[in-house]
Amino acid sequence: MRTTMTPQQTGATEALTSEQHIEITERYAAHNYHPLPVVLASGEGAWVTDVDGKRYLDCLAGYSALNFGHSHPQLVERARQQLGTLTLTSRAFFNDQLGPFAQALAELTAKDMVLPMNSGAEAVETAIKVSRRWGYEVKGVPEDQANILVMEGNFHGRTTTIVSFSDDKVAHDNYGPYTPGFRAVRYGDIDSVRAAIDEFTVAVLFEPIQGEGGVVVPPKGFLRDLREVCSEENVLMVADEIQSGLARTGTTFACDLEEVVPDMYILGKALGGGLYPVSAVAANTDVLGVITPGSHGSTFGGNPLAAAIGHEVCRLLATGEYQDRARRLGERLLAGLEPLVGHGLDAVRVRGLWAGLDVTPGGPTGRELCERLMERGILAKDTHGMTIRLAPPIVITEDEVDQLVAAVKDSLEG
């Protein structure tokens, strides 16, 4: 007897319309996101195409995971080679990809060693564990007394520990009891940091630029002051560069904008080239050396496929090409957006190819502005009601930057 299979059973999803895809997703996938009503099917460079064949300029870039664009040929080819060779081994054994990747990332960060994981949230959890263990074993903090300073308005992920110190009610509420050991201070306020540090403080966890908050930039000099305070107080300076790092801001790391070197980098998103989840923390031996066999790990962390892709990302960044592109094109983006302040926008914040736009009350909401942009072939994301974020792939061209600016202007006018 011959059985006819549905498109869903065969994987032939190309037969479905946008409406059908949305209906199936809403029916069977948990509603932890509120997507725009577009169903993407392919991508190349800075562009994506939906199932109906309409092209869009991707100005979210997977929250900076796609710094090198969609289907970057060098990354795809390296992944293809590794897929046909070896993808996963237990860390009970060595593999021939992890060492070269670890060396390349250590050299990129100018740190002694790295600890690879998968998701960004895992890397943040790793940084928290390393900081606490360092506090007990190196700094000499009494058992169970360590505290870590975090910043108001932070976003570091959505694990139960991380949401414990989030002040975003949607991310935080109804997940208690919450993990203790964190103190929130005002972002960008060095006096608030100084006042909160005590003899049991082991780390200050911060974003050099708060991405999820709307590309919020701290006052000039804050990072340098924070570096000085952490050094004086023997506290680890832990920079979450998951969104801000790897060329997004026009420098390899956002901390480079103030020529500051933290004690620990937290990396993710673009480290996997938009192909695969790759994250890591990087620090010197006096910090990461507290991790011993069995004390921390992950089945997939440092697997050969992840390491091969991450290594290729390090090669791309070592040229400086992407940092320079983000800087130059970011200047063009800023020049185009600044005149819109007072004409639909209350404020514009730009660092490299990363922008936060505060929409003037009385006009469209952030969501409505993103919907208008979508109609004009631009994909962006709102946050906190009246702010939208722009983070196009760094492979975007000058003409495409101008196209983005024109679409924002046109969308603000209705």
CSV table of C-alpha atoms in Angstrom, one decimal:
chain,number,residue,atom,x,y,z
A,1,MET,CA,0.0,0.0,0.0
A,2,ARG,CA,1.4,3.4,-1.0
A,3,THR,CA,1.2,6.2,1.5
A,4,THR,CA,1.1,9.8,0.5
A,5,MET,CA,3.1,12.0,2.9
A,6,THR,CA,2.5,15.6,3.7
A,7,PRO,CA,5.0,18.3,2.9
A,8,GLN,CA,5.8,18.5,6.7
A,9,GLN,CA,6.6,14.8,6.8
A,10,THR,CA,8.9,14.8,3.8
A,11,GLY,CA,10.6,18.1,4.7
A,12,ALA,CA,9.3,19.6,1.4
A,13,THR,CA,8.5,22.9,3.1
A,14,GLU,CA,8.9,24.9,-0.1
A,15,ALA,CA,5.3,24.0,-0.9
A,16,LEU,CA,3.9,25.9,2.0
A,17,THR,CA,2.9,29.6,1.9
A,18,SER,CA,4.0,32.2,4.4
A,19,GLU,CA,0.7,32.0,6.2
A,20,GLN,CA,0.9,28.2,6.5
A,21,HIS,CA,4.5,28.4,7.9
A,22,ILE,CA,3.4,31.0,10.4
A,23,GLU,CA,0.3,29.0,11.4
A,24,ILE,CA,2.3,25.8,11.9
A,25,THR,CA,5.0,27.6,13.9
A,26,GLU,CA,2.5,29.3,16.1
A,27,ARG,CA,0.7,26.0,16.7
A,28,TYR,CA,3.7,23.8,17.5
A,29,ALA,CA,6.5,26.1,18.7
A,30,ALA,CA,6.4,27.7,22.1
A,31,HIS,CA,5.7,31.5,21.9
A,32,ASN,CA,8.9,32.7,23.4
A,33,TYR,CA,9.4,35.2,20.6
A,34,HIS,CA,7.1,37.7,18.8
A,35,PRO,CA,8.4,37.6,15.2
A,36,LEU,CA,7.5,39.9,12.4
A,37,PRO,CA,5.3,38.2,9.9
A,38,VAL,CA,8.0,37.2,7.4
A,39,VAL,CA,9.1,33.6,6.7
A,40,LEU,CA,12.8,33.6,5.6
A,41,ALA,CA,14.1,30.8,3.3
A,42,SER,CA,17.6,31.8,2.2
A,43,GLY,CA,20.3,34.3,2.7
A,44,GLU,CA,23.4,35.6,1.1
A,45,GLY,CA,25.6,38.4,2.3
A,46,ALA,CA,23.5,41.1,3.9
A,47,TRP,CA,20.3,39.9,2.2
A,48,VAL,CA,17.7,37.3,3.0
A,49,THR,CA,14.8,36.1,0.8
A,50,ASP,CA,11.4,34.9,2.1
A,51,VAL,CA,9.4,31.9,0.9
A,52,ASP,CA,7.5,34.2,-1.6
A,53,GLY,CA,10.7,35.4,-3.2
A,54,LYS,CA,10.8,38.9,-1.7
A,55,ARG,CA,14.3,40.1,-0.6
A,56,TYR,CA,15.1,42.0,2.5
A,57,LEU,CA,18.2,43.8,3.8
A,58,ASP,CA,18.9,42.0,7.1
A,59,CYS,CA,19.6,44.8,9.6
A,60,LEU,CA,19.5,42.6,12.7
A,61,ALA,CA,22.0,40.0,11.6
A,62,GLY,CA,21.0,37.4,14.2
A,63,TYR,CA,21.7,39.9,17.0
A,64,SER,CA,25.2,40.3,15.7
A,65,ALA,CA,25.7,36.5,15.2
A,66,LEU,CA,26.0,37.2,11.4
A,67,ASN,CA,28.7,39.9,11.4
A,68,PHE,CA,30.2,38.2,8.3
A,69,GLY,CA,26.9,37.9,6.5
A,70,HIS,CA,24.8,35.0,5.5
A,71,SER,CA,26.5,32.0,3.9
A,72,HIS,CA,30.0,33.6,3.9
A,73,PRO,CA,31.8,31.4,1.4
A,74,GLN,CA,35.0,30.9,3.4
A,75,LEU,CA,33.1,29.9,6.5
A,76,VAL,CA,30.7,27.6,4.6
A,77,GLU,CA,33.5,25.9,2.8
A,78,ARG,CA,35.4,25.3,6.0
A,79,ALA,CA,32.2,24.0,7.7
A,80,ARG,CA,31.5,21.7,4.7
A,81,GLN,CA,35.0,20.3,4.9
A,82,GLN,CA,34.7,19.5,8.6
A,83,LEU,CA,31.2,18.1,8.3
A,84,GLY,CA,32.6,15.4,6.1
A,85,THR,CA,35.5,14.6,8.3
A,86,LEU,CA,34.7,14.7,12.1
A,87,THR,CA,32.0,16.7,13.9
A,88,LEU,CA,32.0,15.5,17.5
A,89,THR,CA,34.2,13.7,19.9
A,90,SER,CA,33.9,13.5,23.7
A,91,ARG,CA,36.3,15.8,25.5
A,92,ALA,CA,37.6,12.6,27.0
A,93,PHE,CA,39.8,12.6,23.9
A,94,PHE,CA,41.8,15.3,22.1
A,95,ASN,CA,40.8,16.3,18.6
A,96,ASP,CA,42.8,18.0,15.8
A,97,GLN,CA,40.7,21.2,15.6
A,98,LEU,CA,40.4,22.4,19.2
A,99,GLY,CA,44.1,23.2,19.8
A,100,PRO,CA,44.5,25.4,16.7
A,101,PHE,CA,41.2,27.2,17.5
A,102,ALA,CA,42.1,27.8,21.1
A,103,GLN,CA,45.5,29.2,20.1
A,104,ALA,CA,43.9,31.5,17.5
A,105,LEU,CA,41.3,32.8,19.9
A,106,ALA,CA,43.9,33.3,22.7
A,107,GLU,CA,46.0,35.3,20.3
A,108,LEU,CA,43.0,37.4,19.1
A,109,THR,CA,42.1,38.2,22.7
A,110,ALA,CA,45.7,38.5,23.9
A,111,LYS,CA,44.9,36.1,26.7
A,112,ASP,CA,46.7,32.9,27.8
A,113,MET,CA,43.9,30.5,27.3
A,114,VAL,CA,40.2,30.0,26.4
A,115,LEU,CA,37.4,27.8,27.6
A,116,PRO,CA,34.9,27.0,24.7
A,117,MET,CA,31.2,26.4,25.2
A,118,ASN,CA,28.2,26.6,22.9
A,119,SER,CA,25.6,29.4,23.6
A,120,GLY,CA,26.3,32.9,24.9
A,121,ALA,CA,24.4,32.1,28.0
A,122,GLU,CA,26.6,29.1,28.7
A,123,ALA,CA,29.6,31.4,28.3
A,124,VAL,CA,28.2,33.8,30.8
A,125,GLU,CA,27.5,31.0,33.3
A,126,THR,CA,31.0,29.9,32.8
A,127,ALA,CA,32.4,33.3,33.6
A,128,ILE,CA,30.3,33.4,36.7
A,129,LYS,CA,31.6,30.0,37.9
A,130,VAL,CA,35.2,31.0,37.1
A,131,SER,CA,34.9,34.3,38.9
A,132,ARG,CA,33.5,32.6,42.0
A,133,ARG,CA,36.0,29.9,42.0
A,134,TRP,CA,38.8,32.4,41.5
A,135,GLY,CA,37.4,34.4,44.4
A,136,TYR,CA,37.5,31.5,46.8
A,137,GLU,CA,40.8,29.9,45.7
A,138,VAL,CA,42.9,32.9,44.7
A,139,LYS,CA,41.4,36.0,46.4
A,140,GLY,CA,40.5,34.1,49.6
A,141,VAL,CA,36.9,35.0,49.9
A,142,PRO,CA,35.2,32.9,52.7
A,143,GLU,CA,33.0,30.0,51.3
A,144,ASP,CA,29.6,31.0,50.0
A,145,GLN,CA,30.2,34.7,50.5
A,146,ALA,CA,31.3,35.8,47.0
A,147,ASN,CA,29.3,38.5,45.3
A,148,ILE,CA,29.4,39.8,41.7
A,149,LEU,CA,28.4,43.3,40.7
A,150,VAL,CA,26.1,43.6,37.6
A,151,MET,CA,24.7,46.6,35.8
A,152,GLU,CA,21.1,47.8,35.8
A,153,GLY,CA,19.6,47.3,32.3
A,154,ASN,CA,21.8,44.3,31.7
A,155,PHE,CA,21.1,41.4,29.4
A,156,HIS,CA,23.3,38.4,29.6
A,157,GLY,CA,21.0,35.5,28.7
A,158,ARG,CA,18.0,33.7,30.1
A,159,THR,CA,19.1,30.9,32.4
A,160,THR,CA,17.7,30.8,35.9
A,161,THR,CA,20.9,32.2,37.4
A,162,ILE,CA,21.2,35.0,34.8
A,163,VAL,CA,17.5,36.2,35.0
A,164,SER,CA,18.0,36.3,38.8
A,165,PHE,CA,19.9,39.6,38.4
A,166,SER,CA,17.8,41.0,35.4
A,167,ASP,CA,15.6,44.0,36.0
A,168,ASP,CA,13.6,43.2,32.8
A,169,LYS,CA,10.3,42.1,34.3
A,170,VAL,CA,9.5,39.9,31.2
A,171,ALA,CA,12.7,38.0,31.5
A,172,HIS,CA,12.8,38.0,35.3
A,173,ASP,CA,9.3,37.5,36.8
A,174,ASN,CA,7.9,34.1,37.9
A,175,TYR,CA,11.2,32.2,37.7
A,176,GLY,CA,12.0,32.3,41.4
A,177,PRO,CA,13.5,31.4,43.8
A,178,TYR,CA,16.4,33.4,42.4
A,179,THR,CA,20.1,32.8,42.6
A,180,PRO,CA,21.8,35.0,45.3
A,181,GLY,CA,25.2,36.6,45.1
A,182,PHE,CA,24.6,39.5,42.7
A,183,ARG,CA,24.4,43.3,43.3
A,184,ALA,CA,23.1,45.7,40.7
A,185,VAL,CA,24.7,49.1,40.2
A,186,ARG,CA,23.9,51.9,37.9
A,187,TYR,CA,25.3,51.4,34.4
A,188,GLY,CA,27.9,53.9,33.6
A,189,ASP,CA,28.2,55.3,37.2
A,190,ILE,CA,31.6,54.6,38.6
A,191,ASP,CA,30.7,56.0,42.0
A,192,SER,CA,27.9,53.4,42.2
A,193,VAL,CA,30.4,50.7,41.4
A,194,ARG,CA,32.8,51.9,44.1
A,195,ALA,CA,30.1,52.1,46.7
A,196,ALA,CA,28.9,48.5,46.1
A,197,ILE,CA,32.3,46.8,46.2
A,198,ASP,CA,33.3,45.1,49.4
A,199,GLU,CA,35.9,42.5,50.5
A,200,PHE,CA,33.7,39.7,49.2
A,201,THR,CA,33.3,41.1,45.6
A,202,VAL,CA,35.0,38.8,43.1
A,203,ALA,CA,33.9,40.3,39.8
A,204,VAL,CA,32.1,43.1,37.9
A,205,LEU,CA,30.1,41.7,35.0
A,206,PHE,CA,29.2,44.2,32.4
A,207,GLU,CA,28.5,44.9,28.8
A,208,PRO,CA,30.7,47.6,27.2
A,209,ILE,CA,27.6,48.6,25.3
A,210,GLN,CA,24.2,47.3,26.3
A,211,GLY,CA,22.8,45.8,23.2
A,212,GLU,CA,19.4,44.5,24.3
A,213,GLY,CA,18.9,47.7,26.2
A,214,GLY,CA,18.9,49.6,22.9
A,215,VAL,CA,22.6,50.0,22.1
A,216,VAL,CA,23.2,52.0,25.3
A,217,VAL,CA,26.7,53.5,25.4
A,218,PRO,CA,28.2,54.3,28.8
A,219,PRO,CA,29.7,57.8,29.5
A,220,LYS,CA,33.2,58.4,28.0
A,221,GLY,CA,35.8,57.2,30.4
A,222,PHE,CA,33.6,54.8,32.3
A,223,LEU,CA,35.4,51.7,31.0
A,224,ARG,CA,38.8,53.1,31.9
A,225,ASP,CA,37.6,54.1,35.4
A,226,LEU,CA,36.1,50.6,35.8
A,227,ARG,CA,39.4,49.0,34.9
A,228,GLU,CA,41.2,51.2,37.5
A,229,VAL,CA,38.7,50.3,40.2
A,230,CYS,CA,38.8,46.6,39.5
A,231,SER,CA,42.6,46.6,39.6
A,232,GLU,CA,42.7,48.6,42.9
A,233,GLU,CA,40.1,46.4,44.6
A,234,ASN,CA,41.5,43.0,43.3
A,235,VAL,CA,38.2,42.3,41.5
A,236,LEU,CA,37.9,40.7,38.1
A,237,MET,CA,36.7,42.9,35.2
A,238,VAL,CA,34.5,40.6,33.1
A,239,ALA,CA,33.4,42.0,29.8
A,240,ASP,CA,30.4,40.4,28.0
A,241,GLU,CA,31.3,41.1,24.4
A,242,ILE,CA,28.9,38.5,23.0
A,243,GLN,CA,27.0,41.1,20.9
A,244,SER,CA,29.5,44.0,21.0
A,245,GLY,CA,32.6,42.0,20.1
A,246,LEU,CA,34.3,40.6,17.0
A,247,ALA,CA,34.3,43.8,14.9
A,248,ARG,CA,30.7,45.0,15.4
A,249,THR,CA,31.8,48.3,16.9
A,250,GLY,CA,34.6,49.1,14.5
A,251,THR,CA,37.2,47.5,16.7
A,252,THR,CA,37.8,43.8,17.6
A,253,PHE,CA,36.2,44.4,21.0
A,254,ALA,CA,34.1,47.3,22.3
A,255,CYS,CA,36.5,47.6,25.2
A,256,ASP,CA,39.1,48.6,22.6
A,257,LEU,CA,37.2,51.8,22.0
A,258,GLU,CA,38.7,53.0,25.3
A,259,GLU,CA,41.9,50.9,25.0
A,260,VAL,CA,40.8,48.8,28.0
A,261,VAL,CA,41.7,45.2,28.5
A,262,PRO,CA,39.3,43.3,30.9
A,263,ASP,CA,40.4,40.3,32.9
A,264,MET,CA,38.0,38.0,31.1
A,265,TYR,CA,36.2,38.3,27.7
A,266,ILE,CA,32.9,36.5,27.2
A,267,LEU,CA,32.4,35.8,23.5
A,268,GLY,CA,29.7,34.1,21.4
A,269,LYS,CA,27.3,34.9,18.5
A,270,ALA,CA,29.7,35.9,15.7
A,271,LEU,CA,32.3,33.5,16.9
A,272,GLY,CA,30.2,30.8,15.2
A,273,GLY,CA,30.0,32.8,11.9
A,274,GLY,CA,26.2,32.5,11.9
A,275,LEU,CA,26.6,28.8,11.0
A,276,TYR,CA,26.9,27.1,14.4
A,277,PRO,CA,26.7,28.0,18.1
A,278,VAL,CA,30.2,28.7,19.4
A,279,SER,CA,31.0,30.6,22.5
A,280,ALA,CA,34.0,30.9,24.9
A,281,VAL,CA,35.6,32.8,27.7
A,282,ALA,CA,39.1,34.0,27.4
A,283,ALA,CA,41.4,35.0,30.3
A,284,ASN,CA,45.0,34.5,31.6
A,285,THR,CA,46.2,31.5,33.4
A,286,ASP,CA,45.9,33.1,36.9
A,287,VAL,CA,42.2,33.3,36.3
A,288,LEU,CA,41.2,30.3,34.0
A,289,GLY,CA,43.7,28.1,35.7
A,290,VAL,CA,41.2,27.5,38.5
A,291,ILE,CA,39.3,25.2,36.2
A,292,THR,CA,40.4,21.6,36.6
A,293,PRO,CA,39.3,18.3,35.1
A,294,GLY,CA,35.7,17.6,35.9
A,295,SER,CA,34.9,21.0,37.4
A,296,HIS,CA,33.2,22.4,34.3
A,297,GLY,CA,32.4,21.1,30.8
A,298,SER,CA,29.9,20.5,28.0
A,299,THR,CA,29.3,17.6,25.6
A,300,PHE,CA,29.5,19.9,22.6
A,301,GLY,CA,31.9,22.5,23.9
A,302,GLY,CA,35.0,22.6,21.8
A,303,ASN,CA,33.8,20.0,19.3
A,304,PRO,CA,35.7,19.7,16.0
A,305,LEU,CA,33.0,21.4,13.9
A,306,ALA,CA,32.7,24.3,16.3
A,307,ALA,CA,36.4,24.6,16.6
A,308,ALA,CA,37.0,24.6,12.8
A,309,ILE,CA,34.4,27.3,12.3
A,310,GLY,CA,35.6,29.4,15.2
A,311,HIS,CA,39.2,29.1,13.9
A,312,GLU,CA,38.1,30.4,10.5
A,313,VAL,CA,36.3,33.3,12.2
A,314,CYS,CA,39.5,34.2,14.0
A,315,ARG,CA,41.3,34.2,10.6
A,316,LEU,CA,38.8,36.6,9.2
A,317,LEU,CA,39.2,38.9,12.1
A,318,ALA,CA,43.0,38.8,12.1
A,319,THR,CA,43.0,40.7,8.8
A,320,GLY,CA,41.4,43.8,10.4
A,321,GLU,CA,39.2,44.1,7.3
A,322,TYR,CA,35.9,43.7,9.1
A,323,GLN,CA,36.8,46.1,12.0
A,324,ASP,CA,37.7,48.7,9.4
A,325,ARG,CA,34.5,48.2,7.4
A,326,ALA,CA,32.4,48.5,10.5
A,327,ARG,CA,34.1,51.7,11.5
A,328,ARG,CA,33.9,53.4,8.1
A,329,LEU,CA,30.3,52.3,7.3
A,330,GLY,CA,29.3,53.1,10.8
A,331,GLU,CA,30.4,56.7,10.3
A,332,ARG,CA,28.2,56.8,7.1
A,333,LEU,CA,25.3,55.3,9.0
A,334,LEU,CA,25.6,57.9,11.8
A,335,ALA,CA,25.9,60.7,9.3
A,336,GLY,CA,22.6,59.6,7.7
A,337,LEU,CA,20.7,59.0,10.9
A,338,GLU,CA,21.7,62.0,13.0
A,339,PRO,CA,19.6,64.5,10.9
A,340,LEU,CA,16.5,62.5,11.8
A,341,VAL,CA,16.8,63.5,15.5
A,342,GLY,CA,13.9,65.9,16.0
A,343,HIS,CA,12.2,64.5,12.9
A,344,GLY,CA,10.7,61.3,14.3
A,345,LEU,CA,13.6,60.3,16.5
A,346,ASP,CA,14.5,61.5,19.9
A,347,ALA,CA,18.0,60.1,20.0
A,348,VAL,CA,20.5,58.1,17.9
A,349,ARG,CA,23.4,56.0,19.3
A,350,VAL,CA,25.9,54.5,16.9
A,351,ARG,CA,29.1,52.6,17.5
A,352,GLY,CA,30.5,51.0,14.4
A,353,LEU,CA,27.7,49.2,12.5
A,354,TRP,CA,25.4,49.1,15.6
A,355,ALA,CA,22.7,51.7,16.2
A,356,GLY,CA,19.9,52.3,18.7
A,357,LEU,CA,17.1,54.7,17.6
A,358,ASP,CA,14.7,56.1,20.1
A,359,VAL,CA,11.4,56.9,18.4
A,360,THR,CA,9.6,60.1,19.4
A,361,PRO,CA,6.4,59.5,21.4
A,362,GLY,CA,3.3,60.2,19.4
A,363,GLY,CA,4.7,58.6,16.3
A,364,PRO,CA,4.9,54.9,15.5
A,365,THR,CA,5.9,52.5,18.3
A,366,GLY,CA,9.2,50.6,17.9
A,367,ARG,CA,7.2,47.6,16.7
A,368,GLU,CA,5.2,49.6,14.2
A,369,LEU,CA,8.4,51.2,12.8
A,370,CYS,CA,9.9,47.8,12.3
A,371,GLU,CA,6.7,46.7,10.5
A,372,ARG,CA,6.9,49.8,8.2
A,373,LEU,CA,10.6,49.0,7.5
A,374,MET,CA,9.7,45.4,6.7
A,375,GLU,CA,7.2,46.7,4.1
A,376,ARG,CA,10.1,48.6,2.6
A,377,GLY,CA,12.5,45.6,2.5
A,378,ILE,CA,14.4,46.2,5.7
A,379,LEU,CA,14.4,43.8,8.7
A,380,ALA,CA,15.1,45.3,12.1
A,381,LYS,CA,14.0,44.7,15.7
A,382,ASP,CA,12.4,46.8,18.4
A,383,THR,CA,13.2,46.7,22.1
A,384,HIS,CA,11.6,48.3,25.2
A,385,GLY,CA,8.6,49.7,23.2
A,386,MET,CA,10.0,52.8,21.6
A,387,THR,CA,13.6,51.8,20.5
A,388,ILE,CA,14.7,49.9,17.5
A,389,ARG,CA,18.1,48.3,16.9
A,390,LEU,CA,20.1,48.2,13.7
A,391,ALA,CA,23.0,45.8,13.3
A,392,PRO,CA,23.4,44.9,9.6
A,393,PRO,CA,26.1,42.4,8.6
A,394,ILE,CA,29.5,44.0,8.2
A,395,VAL,CA,29.6,43.0,4.6
A,396,ILE,CA,26.9,45.6,3.8
A,397,THR,CA,27.8,48.1,1.1
A,398,GLU,CA,27.8,51.9,1.2
A,399,ASP,CA,24.8,52.0,-1.1
A,400,GLU,CA,22.9,49.6,1.1
A,401,VAL,CA,23.7,51.7,4.2
A,402,ASP,CA,22.1,54.6,2.3
A,403,GLN,CA,19.2,52.4,1.4
A,404,LEU,CA,18.7,51.7,5.1
A,405,VAL,CA,18.8,55.3,6.1
A,406,ALA,CA,16.3,56.3,3.4
A,407,ALA,CA,13.9,53.5,4.5
A,408,VAL,CA,14.1,54.7,8.1
A,409,LYS,CA,13.4,58.3,7.1
A,410,ASP,CA,10.5,57.2,4.9
A,411,SER,CA,9.1,54.9,7.6
A,412,LEU,CA,9.1,57.7,10.2
A,413,GLU,CA,7.1,59.9,7.8
A,414,GLY,CA,4.5,57.2,7.4
